[in-house]
Short mmCIF file of C-alpha atoms in Angstrom, two decimals:
data_model
loop_
_atom_site.label_atom_id
_atom_site.label_comp_id
_atom_site.label_asym_id
_atom_site.label_seq_id
_atom_site.Cartn_x
_atom_site.Cartn_y
_atom_site.Cartn_z
CA UNK A 1 -113.67 -100.00 69.39
CA UNK A 2 -113.01 -103.71 69.19
CA UNK A 3 -112.83 -104.57 65.50
CA UNK A 4 -113.02 -108.16 64.30
CA UNK A 5 -113.21 -110.29 61.19
CA UNK A 6 -115.38 -113.36 61.44
CA UNK A 7 -116.35 -116.34 59.31
CA UNK A 8 -114.69 -119.16 57.40
CA UNK A 9 -111.02 -118.77 56.37
CA UNK A 10 -110.81 -116.55 53.31
CA UNK A 11 -114.47 -115.55 53.65
CA UNK A 12 -114.28 -113.33 56.73
CA UNK A 13 -116.64 -110.39 57.20
CA UNK A 14 -115.91 -107.21 59.16
CA UNK A 15 -117.52 -106.73 62.53
CA UNK A 16 -117.19 -105.15 65.92
CA UNK A 17 -117.77 -106.16 69.52
CA UNK A 18 -120.33 -103.85 71.13
CA UNK A 19 -120.36 -102.56 74.70
CA UNK A 20 -122.30 -105.64 75.81
CA UNK A 21 -119.74 -107.99 74.29
CA UNK A 22 -121.98 -108.96 71.37
CA UNK A 23 -120.75 -109.37 67.81
CA UNK A 24 -122.17 -106.90 65.30
CA UNK A 25 -121.86 -107.07 61.51
CA UNK A 26 -120.07 -104.19 59.77
CA UNK A 27 -120.30 -105.52 56.22
CA UNK A 28 -123.10 -103.08 55.36
CA UNK A 29 -120.77 -100.20 56.22
CA UNK A 30 -117.31 -101.27 55.04
CA UNK A 31 -116.08 -104.05 52.76
CA UNK A 32 -113.36 -105.24 55.14
CA UNK A 33 -111.02 -104.17 57.93
CA UNK A 34 -107.78 -103.35 56.18
CA UNK A 35 -105.23 -100.56 55.82
CA UNK A 36 -107.84 -98.19 54.39
CA UNK A 37 -109.80 -98.28 57.67
CA UNK A 38 -106.91 -97.62 60.07
CA UNK A 39 -106.31 -93.88 59.78
CA UNK A 40 -107.52 -91.67 62.62
CA UNK A 41 -110.11 -90.17 60.26
CA UNK A 42 -111.48 -93.56 59.19
CA UNK A 43 -111.59 -94.85 62.75
CA UNK A 44 -113.40 -91.73 63.94
CA UNK A 45 -116.00 -92.31 61.24
CA UNK A 46 -116.53 -95.90 62.35
CA UNK A 47 -116.67 -94.78 65.96
CA UNK A 48 -119.65 -92.51 65.21
CA UNK A 49 -121.81 -95.47 64.16
CA UNK A 50 -124.62 -96.28 66.60
CA UNK A 51 -123.73 -99.87 67.47
CA UNK A 52 -127.35 -100.84 68.13
CA UNK A 53 -128.18 -100.18 64.47
CA UNK A 54 -125.76 -102.86 63.27
CA UNK A 55 -127.08 -106.41 62.76
CA UNK A 56 -126.34 -108.87 65.56
CA UNK A 57 -124.40 -111.96 64.52
CA UNK A 58 -125.91 -115.12 65.93
CA UNK A 59 -124.05 -118.17 67.15
CA UNK A 60 -120.32 -118.42 67.71
CA UNK A 61 -118.55 -117.88 64.39
CA UNK A 62 -114.85 -118.35 63.94
CA UNK A 63 -112.71 -115.22 64.31
CA UNK A 64 -109.99 -114.63 61.77
CA UNK A 65 -107.01 -112.27 61.92
CA UNK A 66 -108.74 -108.95 62.69
CA UNK A 67 -106.92 -107.21 59.84
CA UNK A 68 -106.95 -108.16 56.16
CA UNK A 69 -103.95 -107.97 53.86
CA UNK A 70 -101.25 -107.38 56.45
CA UNK A 71 -98.21 -105.86 54.81
CA UNK A 72 -95.32 -106.60 57.18
CA UNK A 73 -95.24 -108.79 60.28
CA UNK A 74 -92.31 -107.59 62.36
CA UNK A 75 -90.98 -109.13 65.58
CA UNK A 76 -88.91 -107.73 68.44
CA UNK A 77 -86.72 -110.17 70.36
CA UNK A 78 -85.63 -110.28 74.00
CA UNK A 79 -87.65 -107.18 74.89
CA UNK A 80 -88.58 -108.08 78.46
CA UNK A 81 -85.89 -107.82 81.10
CA UNK A 82 -87.15 -110.90 82.96
CA UNK A 83 -87.30 -112.93 79.74
CA UNK A 84 -83.72 -111.99 78.81
CA UNK A 85 -82.68 -113.10 82.29
CA UNK A 86 -84.35 -116.51 81.95
CA UNK A 87 -82.59 -116.95 78.61
CA UNK A 88 -79.27 -116.16 80.29
CA UNK A 89 -78.65 -113.26 77.93
CA UNK A 90 -77.84 -109.60 78.58
CA UNK A 91 -80.48 -107.02 77.82
CA UNK A 92 -79.94 -105.82 74.25
CA UNK A 93 -78.55 -102.32 73.75
CA UNK A 94 -80.90 -101.82 70.78
CA UNK A 95 -84.10 -103.64 69.78
CA UNK A 96 -83.58 -106.99 68.08
CA UNK A 97 -85.66 -106.91 64.90
CA UNK A 98 -86.75 -109.90 62.82
CA UNK A 99 -89.52 -110.67 60.34
CA UNK A 100 -92.32 -113.19 60.50
CA UNK A 101 -93.67 -114.29 57.13
CA UNK A 102 -97.21 -113.02 56.56
CA UNK A 103 -98.05 -116.56 55.39
CA UNK A 104 -97.85 -117.62 59.04
CA UNK A 105 -100.81 -115.44 60.05
CA UNK A 106 -103.54 -117.46 61.74
CA UNK A 107 -106.87 -116.89 63.39
CA UNK A 108 -106.73 -116.55 67.19
CA UNK A 109 -108.41 -119.89 67.84
CA UNK A 110 -107.24 -121.82 64.78
CA UNK A 111 -105.09 -124.90 65.29
CA UNK A 112 -101.32 -124.51 65.53
CA UNK A 113 -99.52 -126.96 63.26
CA UNK A 114 -96.11 -128.30 64.18
CA UNK A 115 -93.78 -127.84 61.17
CA UNK A 116 -92.21 -130.83 59.49
CA UNK A 117 -89.14 -131.89 61.45
CA UNK A 118 -90.11 -129.80 64.49
CA UNK A 119 -88.27 -130.57 67.71
CA UNK A 120 -88.58 -127.38 69.76
CA UNK A 121 -91.75 -125.46 68.91
CA UNK A 122 -92.33 -122.84 71.61
CA UNK A 123 -95.00 -120.35 72.67
CA UNK A 124 -94.74 -116.57 73.21
CA UNK A 125 -97.65 -114.33 74.23
CA UNK A 126 -96.99 -110.83 72.92
CA UNK A 127 -98.56 -107.42 72.53
CA UNK A 128 -99.19 -106.68 68.87
CA UNK A 129 -99.05 -103.11 67.58
CA UNK A 130 -101.02 -102.29 64.43
CA UNK A 131 -99.76 -99.33 62.42
CA UNK A 132 -102.45 -96.88 61.30
CA UNK A 133 -100.55 -94.31 59.22
CA UNK A 134 -97.25 -94.22 57.35
CA UNK A 135 -94.32 -93.88 59.73
CA UNK A 136 -90.85 -92.96 58.49
CA UNK A 137 -88.16 -91.57 60.82
CA UNK A 138 -90.76 -90.71 63.48
CA UNK A 139 -89.76 -89.45 66.91
CA UNK A 140 -90.42 -91.35 70.08
CA UNK A 141 -92.64 -88.49 71.27
CA UNK A 142 -94.87 -88.81 68.19
CA UNK A 143 -94.67 -92.56 67.67
CA UNK A 144 -97.95 -93.62 69.31
CA UNK A 145 -99.92 -91.28 67.09
CA UNK A 146 -99.00 -93.58 64.19
CA UNK A 147 -100.59 -96.59 65.94
CA UNK A 148 -104.16 -97.62 65.04
CA UNK A 149 -104.53 -100.13 67.85
CA UNK A 150 -103.37 -103.21 69.67
CA UNK A 151 -104.00 -106.96 69.67
CA UNK A 152 -102.85 -110.28 71.11
CA UNK A 153 -100.15 -112.16 69.19
CA UNK A 154 -98.76 -115.65 69.81
CA UNK A 155 -95.24 -115.44 68.36
CA UNK A 156 -94.76 -119.17 67.97
CA UNK A 157 -91.15 -120.13 67.39
CA UNK A 158 -89.35 -123.31 66.38
CA UNK A 159 -86.19 -122.90 68.50
CA UNK A 160 -84.04 -125.42 66.67
CA UNK A 161 -84.79 -123.71 63.34
CA UNK A 162 -84.29 -120.29 64.95
CA UNK A 163 -81.11 -120.82 66.91
CA UNK A 164 -79.38 -123.98 65.74
CA UNK A 165 -79.48 -123.63 61.96
CA UNK A 166 -77.57 -120.39 61.40
CA UNK A 167 -78.08 -116.83 62.62
CA UNK A 168 -81.36 -116.14 60.81
CA UNK A 169 -84.15 -116.05 63.39
CA UNK A 170 -86.73 -115.77 60.60
CA UNK A 171 -86.41 -119.50 59.82
CA UNK A 172 -87.96 -120.41 63.16
CA UNK A 173 -90.57 -117.68 63.19
CA UNK A 174 -92.52 -117.88 59.95
CA UNK A 175 -93.74 -121.49 59.79
CA UNK A 176 -97.36 -121.97 58.76
CA UNK A 177 -99.83 -121.11 61.59
CA UNK A 178 -97.05 -119.52 63.72
CA UNK A 179 -98.77 -116.12 63.85
CA UNK A 180 -102.16 -116.23 65.61
CA UNK A 181 -103.45 -112.64 65.88
CA UNK A 182 -106.60 -111.39 67.59
CA UNK A 183 -109.37 -111.94 68.50
CA UNK A 184 -109.84 -108.19 68.25
CA UNK A 185 -108.05 -105.10 67.05
CA UNK A 186 -108.61 -102.70 69.95
CA UNK A 187 -108.28 -99.09 68.85
CA UNK A 188 -105.67 -96.88 70.48
CA UNK A 189 -108.20 -94.72 72.30
CA UNK A 190 -109.40 -97.71 74.35
CA UNK A 191 -105.93 -98.52 75.76
CA UNK A 192 -105.28 -96.06 78.58
CA UNK A 193 -101.64 -97.04 79.20
CA UNK A 194 -100.04 -99.52 76.84
CA UNK A 195 -97.11 -99.92 79.25
CA UNK A 196 -99.36 -101.30 81.99
CA UNK A 197 -100.97 -104.33 80.40
CA UNK A 198 -100.93 -107.80 81.99
CA UNK A 199 -100.15 -110.80 79.75
CA UNK A 200 -100.61 -114.52 80.42
CA UNK A 201 -100.33 -117.91 78.74
CA UNK A 202 -101.47 -121.34 79.88
CA UNK A 203 -100.43 -124.73 78.50
CA UNK A 204 -102.94 -127.54 79.11
CA UNK A 205 -104.50 -125.43 81.86
CA UNK A 206 -101.23 -124.69 83.67
CA UNK A 207 -99.97 -121.12 83.84
CA UNK A 208 -96.66 -120.76 82.00
CA UNK A 209 -96.32 -117.04 81.38
CA UNK A 210 -97.33 -114.16 83.61
CA UNK A 211 -96.02 -110.72 82.78
CA UNK A 212 -96.65 -107.05 82.23
CA UNK A 213 -95.66 -104.60 79.53
CA UNK A 214 -94.17 -102.58 82.41
CA UNK A 215 -91.06 -104.77 82.18
CA UNK A 216 -90.42 -104.08 78.51
CA UNK A 217 -86.84 -102.98 77.87
CA UNK A 218 -88.00 -100.83 74.95
CA UNK A 219 -91.45 -99.25 75.14
CA UNK A 220 -93.98 -99.37 72.32
CA UNK A 221 -93.14 -95.76 71.44
CA UNK A 222 -89.43 -96.55 71.34
CA UNK A 223 -90.02 -99.61 69.16
CA UNK A 224 -92.18 -97.83 66.61
CA UNK A 225 -89.70 -94.96 66.42
CA UNK A 226 -86.71 -97.31 66.17
CA UNK A 227 -88.13 -99.58 63.48
CA UNK A 228 -89.19 -96.55 61.43
CA UNK A 229 -85.52 -95.56 61.15
CA UNK A 230 -84.83 -98.71 59.11
CA UNK A 231 -88.02 -99.28 57.12
CA UNK A 232 -91.17 -97.36 56.34
CA UNK A 233 -94.03 -98.64 58.44
CA UNK A 234 -97.25 -98.74 56.47
CA UNK A 235 -100.88 -98.90 57.60
CA UNK A 236 -101.69 -102.53 58.33
CA UNK A 237 -98.19 -103.55 59.41
CA UNK A 238 -98.08 -105.49 62.70
CA UNK A 239 -95.23 -105.38 65.22
CA UNK A 240 -95.03 -108.13 67.87
CA UNK A 241 -93.22 -106.47 70.76
CA UNK A 242 -91.60 -109.33 72.70
CA UNK A 243 -92.62 -111.84 75.34
CA UNK A 244 -92.41 -112.06 79.14
CA UNK A 245 -90.70 -114.99 80.91
CA UNK A 246 -92.08 -118.51 80.96
CA UNK A 247 -91.38 -119.79 77.45
CA UNK A 248 -90.63 -123.47 76.98
CA UNK A 249 -86.98 -122.91 76.13
CA UNK A 250 -86.47 -121.10 79.45
CA UNK A 251 -87.91 -123.81 81.66
CA UNK A 252 -85.89 -126.44 83.52
CA UNK A 253 -86.33 -128.98 82.08
CA UNK A 254 -87.28 -127.40 78.80
CA UNK A 255 -90.81 -128.06 77.55
CA UNK A 256 -91.86 -127.75 73.92
CA UNK A 257 -95.17 -128.19 72.18
CA UNK A 258 -96.42 -131.56 71.01
CA UNK A 259 -99.50 -132.87 69.28
CA UNK A 260 -102.55 -132.70 71.53
CA UNK A 261 -101.39 -129.75 73.63
CA UNK A 262 -103.71 -126.78 74.10
CA UNK A 263 -102.81 -123.11 74.60
CA UNK A 264 -104.80 -120.32 76.19
CA UNK A 265 -103.36 -116.81 76.22
CA UNK A 266 -104.43 -113.21 76.46
CA UNK A 267 -103.76 -109.61 77.39
CA UNK A 268 -105.90 -107.47 79.70
CA UNK A 269 -108.48 -105.63 77.64
CA UNK A 270 -107.34 -107.14 74.34
CA UNK A 271 -109.05 -110.54 74.48
CA UNK A 272 -108.00 -114.15 74.60
CA UNK A 273 -106.82 -116.85 72.21
CA UNK A 274 -107.15 -120.64 72.45
CA UNK A 275 -105.29 -123.06 70.19
CA UNK A 276 -104.98 -126.81 69.82
CA UNK A 277 -101.64 -128.16 68.63
CA UNK A 278 -101.75 -130.58 65.72
CA UNK A 279 -99.16 -132.57 63.81
CA UNK A 280 -97.74 -131.44 60.48
CA UNK A 281 -100.19 -131.89 57.61
CA UNK A 282 -99.11 -131.80 53.99
CA UNK A 283 -101.10 -129.37 51.86
#
């Protein structure tokens, strides 16, 4: 299934994308798409619904983050061999783990806002892993059974905050709007091989990132197992699993986002995001 949440910010309704690519309303079946709907049992129940019986949604509504009330938003750094090479860094011996503030979560096509004082805001297309059941000290062999599904994530990063203002990566990762997720949450059963997915990102129509999850240093199963050794993963947690080469910081000369830029990014089978970049706006 391709699960979505659609509507105005804070007023999203649950839905799904049917086999014809049409949006169907799920609000008559479930209240929302959240942790309670991510277990294998709950997903099997949703999967038994005859899609044609669900109301069609007309027009082109906004898509929100396809999961409500995300608990943890975890990132993995330097997880593609070709990205580590472009950064001039050795491949890490263990996964680099950081946190993105859940307040940075953003709809897949919502505007990206440059933070106040931004000098080096960068893009990163990434595979997102949505946890479906509690995972604590799980083995690599069992790890994928704890995954509900997958999604596209843009792990936006302010490099000067991340790398030039102390060792805490989190400072450059959790700015408002720096976590577009979606458009869909694609359930695990629809992804035949998560280590053979193509990723791409375009800036103003020019291809910047082209990659494949084949070049991950640590596989999805390894990541889920590894992170579960240090924290309990709960249903509704999201892990962003690293980015392929082509980020702005790795280009010569470097290129960072500015007001008026537009981003288009996606992953095979998981959908596409499009974002306009806007200047900082005080709340």
